[in-house]
PDB file of C-alpha atoms in Angstrom:
ATOM      1  CA  MET A   1      56.109 141.839  30.550  1.00  0.00           C
ATOM      2  CA  ILE A   2      56.898 139.372  27.734  1.00  0.00           C
ATOM      3  CA  ILE A   3      60.440 137.916  27.852  1.00  0.00           C
ATOM      4  CA  THR A   4      61.889 135.657  25.159  1.00  0.00           C
ATOM      5  CA  PHE A   5      64.934 133.394  25.123  1.00  0.00           C
ATOM      6  CA  ASP A   6      66.724 131.764  22.244  1.00  0.00           C
ATOM      7  CA  PHE A   7      67.478 128.074  22.748  1.00  0.00           C
ATOM      8  CA  ASP A   8      70.782 126.901  21.229  1.00  0.00           C
ATOM      9  CA  ASP A   9      73.853 128.597  22.691  1.00  0.00           C
ATOM     10  CA  THR A  10      71.613 130.700  24.963  1.00  0.00           C
ATOM     11  CA  LEU A  11      69.797 128.264  27.249  1.00  0.00           C
ATOM     12  CA  THR A  12      72.193 125.518  26.184  1.00  0.00           C
ATOM     13  CA  ARG A  13      75.987 125.349  25.867  1.00  0.00           C
ATOM     14  CA  GLN A  14      77.459 123.809  22.740  1.00  0.00           C
ATOM     15  CA  ARG A  15      80.878 123.490  21.154  1.00  0.00           C
ATOM     16  CA  LEU A  16      82.320 122.463  17.815  1.00  0.00           C
ATOM     17  CA  ASP A  17      83.376 118.852  17.663  1.00  0.00           C
ATOM     18  CA  GLU A  18      85.682 117.659  14.876  1.00  0.00           C
ATOM     19  CA  ASP A  19      83.812 114.375  14.432  1.00  0.00           C
ATOM     20  CA  TYR A  20      80.161 115.461  14.905  1.00  0.00           C
ATOM     21  CA  GLY A  21      79.934 119.169  14.222  1.00  0.00           C
ATOM     22  CA  ILE A  22      78.013 120.822  17.030  1.00  0.00           C
ATOM     23  CA  ARG A  23      77.939 118.947  20.377  1.00  0.00           C
ATOM     24  CA  TYR A  24      75.688 119.688  23.324  1.00  0.00           C
ATOM     25  CA  MET A  25      77.755 120.520  26.436  1.00  0.00           C
ATOM     26  CA  GLY A  26      75.027 121.130  28.970  1.00  0.00           C
ATOM     27  CA  PRO A  27      72.719 123.872  30.239  1.00  0.00           C
ATOM     28  CA  ASN A  28      73.722 127.515  30.447  1.00  0.00           C
ATOM     29  CA  ASN A  29      72.952 127.977  34.101  1.00  0.00           C
ATOM     30  CA  LEU A  30      73.376 131.760  33.930  1.00  0.00           C
ATOM     31  CA  ALA A  31      70.645 132.090  31.286  1.00  0.00           C
ATOM     32  CA  ILE A  32      68.468 129.516  33.060  1.00  0.00           C
ATOM     33  CA  ASP A  33      68.718 131.418  36.346  1.00  0.00           C
ATOM     34  CA  ARG A  34      67.746 134.623  34.501  1.00  0.00           C
ATOM     35  CA  LEU A  35      64.761 132.843  32.880  1.00  0.00           C
ATOM     36  CA  LYS A  36      63.568 131.621  36.277  1.00  0.00           C
ATOM     37  CA  ARG A  37      63.989 135.055  37.781  1.00  0.00           C
ATOM     38  CA  HIS A  38      61.812 136.571  35.053  1.00  0.00           C
ATOM     39  CA  ALA A  39      59.149 133.950  35.561  1.00  0.00           C
ATOM     40  CA  LYS A  40      59.178 134.425  39.345  1.00  0.00           C
ATOM     41  CA  ASN A  41      58.721 138.139  38.759  1.00  0.00           C
ATOM     42  CA  LYS A  42      55.498 137.260  36.914  1.00  0.00           C
ATOM     43  CA  ASP A  43      56.909 137.940  33.453  1.00  0.00           C
ATOM     44  CA  VAL A  44      55.572 135.674  30.685  1.00  0.00           C
ATOM     45  CA  VAL A  45      58.513 133.702  29.262  1.00  0.00           C
ATOM     46  CA  TYR A  46      58.690 132.112  25.814  1.00  0.00           C
ATOM     47  CA  VAL A  47      61.456 130.232  24.040  1.00  0.00           C
ATOM     48  CA  VAL A  48      61.874 131.324  20.414  1.00  0.00           C
ATOM     49  CA  THR A  49      64.211 129.179  18.379  1.00  0.00           C
ATOM     50  CA  SER A  50      65.227 129.219  14.738  1.00  0.00           C
ATOM     51  CA  ARG A  51      65.200 125.401  14.758  1.00  0.00           C
ATOM     52  CA  SER A  52      62.897 123.537  12.384  1.00  0.00           C
ATOM     53  CA  GLU A  53      60.009 122.115  14.319  1.00  0.00           C
ATOM     54  CA  HIS A  54      59.659 119.035  12.109  1.00  0.00           C
ATOM     55  CA  LEU A  55      63.215 117.935  13.068  1.00  0.00           C
ATOM     56  CA  GLU A  56      62.416 117.890  16.783  1.00  0.00           C
ATOM     57  CA  ASP A  57      60.971 114.360  16.499  1.00  0.00           C
ATOM     58  CA  ASN A  58      64.478 113.140  15.595  1.00  0.00           C
ATOM     59  CA  ARG A  59      66.006 114.419  18.851  1.00  0.00           C
ATOM     60  CA  PRO A  60      67.811 113.790  21.060  1.00  0.00           C
ATOM     61  CA  GLU A  61      70.701 112.797  18.809  1.00  0.00           C
ATOM     62  CA  PHE A  62      73.445 110.606  20.281  1.00  0.00           C
ATOM     63  CA  ASP A  63      77.020 109.725  19.294  1.00  0.00           C
ATOM     64  CA  GLU A  64      78.193 106.092  19.237  1.00  0.00           C
ATOM     65  CA  TYR A  65      79.063 106.332  22.927  1.00  0.00           C
ATOM     66  CA  GLY A  66      75.504 107.334  23.897  1.00  0.00           C
ATOM     67  CA  ARG A  67      76.437 110.981  24.625  1.00  0.00           C
ATOM     68  CA  ILE A  68      73.893 113.613  23.616  1.00  0.00           C
ATOM     69  CA  LEU A  69      74.830 115.607  20.553  1.00  0.00           C
ATOM     70  CA  SER A  70      71.607 117.598  20.408  1.00  0.00           C
ATOM     71  CA  HIS A  71      68.603 117.795  22.728  1.00  0.00           C
ATOM     72  CA  SER A  72      65.044 118.434  21.669  1.00  0.00           C
ATOM     73  CA  VAL A  73      63.752 121.696  23.115  1.00  0.00           C
ATOM     74  CA  GLN A  74      60.985 119.934  25.072  1.00  0.00           C
ATOM     75  CA  ASP A  75      63.336 117.241  26.474  1.00  0.00           C
ATOM     76  CA  PHE A  76      65.716 119.963  27.616  1.00  0.00           C
ATOM     77  CA  LEU A  77      62.941 121.970  29.275  1.00  0.00           C
ATOM     78  CA  ASN A  78      61.737 118.801  31.046  1.00  0.00           C
ATOM     79  CA  GLU A  79      65.221 117.772  32.110  1.00  0.00           C
ATOM     80  CA  GLN A  80      66.027 121.209  33.514  1.00  0.00           C
ATOM     81  CA  GLY A  81      62.653 121.591  35.262  1.00  0.00           C
ATOM     82  CA  LEU A  82      61.704 124.584  33.155  1.00  0.00           C
ATOM     83  CA  VAL A  83      58.307 123.492  31.816  1.00  0.00           C
ATOM     84  CA  HIS A  84      56.489 125.455  34.517  1.00  0.00           C
ATOM     85  CA  TYR A  85      58.507 128.586  33.837  1.00  0.00           C
ATOM     86  CA  VAL A  86      58.091 128.655  30.008  1.00  0.00           C
ATOM     87  CA  GLU A  87      54.671 129.541  28.614  1.00  0.00           C
ATOM     88  CA  ASP A  88      55.333 128.140  25.136  1.00  0.00           C
ATOM     89  CA  VAL A  89      57.989 127.405  22.487  1.00  0.00           C
ATOM     90  CA  PHE A  90      58.012 128.950  19.008  1.00  0.00           C
ATOM     91  CA  PHE A  91      60.009 127.611  16.063  1.00  0.00           C
ATOM     92  CA  THR A  92      60.954 129.964  13.203  1.00  0.00           C
ATOM     93  CA  ASN A  93      62.151 127.108  10.959  1.00  0.00           C
ATOM     94  CA  GLY A  94      65.367 128.881   9.974  1.00  0.00           C
ATOM     95  CA  MET A  95      63.888 132.368   9.601  1.00  0.00           C
ATOM     96  CA  LEU A  96      64.904 135.339  11.701  1.00  0.00           C
ATOM     97  CA  LYS A  97      63.051 135.629  15.010  1.00  0.00           C
ATOM     98  CA  ALA A  98      62.131 139.313  14.634  1.00  0.00           C
ATOM     99  CA  GLY A  99      58.596 138.741  13.309  1.00  0.00           C
ATOM    100  CA  VAL A 100      57.702 136.282  16.066  1.00  0.00           C
ATOM    101  CA  LEU A 101      59.182 138.528  18.728  1.00  0.00           C
ATOM    102  CA  LYS A 102      57.140 141.479  17.450  1.00  0.00           C
ATOM    103  CA  HIS A 103      53.984 139.343  17.259  1.00  0.00           C
ATOM    104  CA  LEU A 104      54.475 138.152  20.836  1.00  0.00           C
ATOM    105  CA  GLY A 105      55.197 141.684  22.057  1.00  0.00           C
ATOM    106  CA  SER A 106      58.576 140.695  23.482  1.00  0.00           C
ATOM    107  CA  ALA A 107      59.991 143.460  25.653  1.00  0.00           C
ATOM    108  CA  VAL A 108      63.340 141.680  26.151  1.00  0.00           C
ATOM    109  CA  HIS A 109      64.996 138.991  24.057  1.00  0.00           C
ATOM    110  CA  TYR A 110      68.094 136.990  25.048  1.00  0.00           C
ATOM    111  CA  ASP A 111      70.157 135.585  22.161  1.00  0.00           C
ATOM    112  CA  ASP A 112      73.757 134.699  21.283  1.00  0.00           C
ATOM    113  CA  ASP A 113      73.353 135.612  17.617  1.00  0.00           C
ATOM    114  CA  MET A 114      74.242 139.193  16.681  1.00  0.00           C
ATOM    115  CA  GLU A 115      72.268 138.934  13.421  1.00  0.00           C
ATOM    116  CA  GLU A 116      69.137 138.002  15.350  1.00  0.00           C
ATOM    117  CA  LEU A 117      69.702 140.814  17.883  1.00  0.00           C
ATOM    118  CA  GLY A 118      70.350 143.310  15.090  1.00  0.00           C
ATOM    119  CA  ALA A 119      67.112 142.425  13.328  1.00  0.00           C
ATOM    120  CA  ILE A 120      64.693 142.818  16.250  1.00  0.00           C
ATOM    121  CA  HIS A 121      62.196 145.636  16.462  1.00  0.00           C
ATOM    122  CA  PRO A 122      63.347 148.744  18.403  1.00  0.00           C
ATOM    123  CA  ASP A 123      60.601 148.093  20.951  1.00  0.00           C
ATOM    124  CA  THR A 124      62.378 144.864  21.995  1.00  0.00           C
ATOM    125  CA  ARG A 125      65.513 145.171  24.080  1.00  0.00           C
ATOM    126  CA  GLY A 126      68.112 142.658  22.914  1.00  0.00           C
ATOM    127  CA  ILE A 127      70.464 141.123  25.440  1.00  0.00           C
ATOM    128  CA  ARG A 128      73.467 139.209  24.107  1.00  0.00           C
ATOM    129  CA  VAL A 129      74.511 135.904  25.639  1.00  0.00           C
ATOM    130  CA  ASP A 130      78.121 134.871  24.939  1.00  0.00           C
ATOM    131  CA  HIS A 131      77.971 131.487  23.199  1.00  0.00           C
ATOM    132  CA  GLU A 132      81.421 130.468  24.493  1.00  0.00           C
ATOM    133  CA  THR A 133      81.078 131.350  28.169  1.00  0.00           C
ATOM    134  CA  GLY A 134      77.317 131.601  28.614  1.00  0.00           C
ATOM    135  CA  ALA A 135      77.747 135.050  30.179  1.00  0.00           C
ATOM    136  CA  ILE A 136      74.939 137.570  29.810  1.00  0.00           C
ATOM    137  CA  LEU A 137      76.781 140.488  28.240  1.00  0.00           C
ATOM    138  CA  ASP A 138      74.552 143.370  27.171  1.00  0.00           C
ATOM    139  CA  GLU A 139      72.612 144.742  30.068  1.00  0.00           C
ATOM    140  CA  ASN A 140      71.854 148.235  28.677  1.00  0.00           C
TER     141      ASN A 140
END
């Protein structure tokens, strides 16, 4: 089975910061545990992000205190020990993920964005991840 995960606010936790905009708060361990469980069950796992691939070379971004504002996808996967669980990463460069998910044959997609989940093909089951708590909400 093909399983896909969004990156920002799904595998990661972020919050709004008055000075910097969006600030990285750490991994979403609930989603990471789910990703690992899928991989251990022999599912093929991909990360599909709407980030722009050409901006990944400018990450990680730091504030003046050396705290991470934004990870690169690859650095995060390395840091969290996920490189052996994730088959590949796909960037949609700001476009909706639906076309990539259909092309990959994703059976299940985890995402925090209701617009993304609403746009996916009916053959893909969308599971919502709460961007504030990291909880995996939609299990049906």
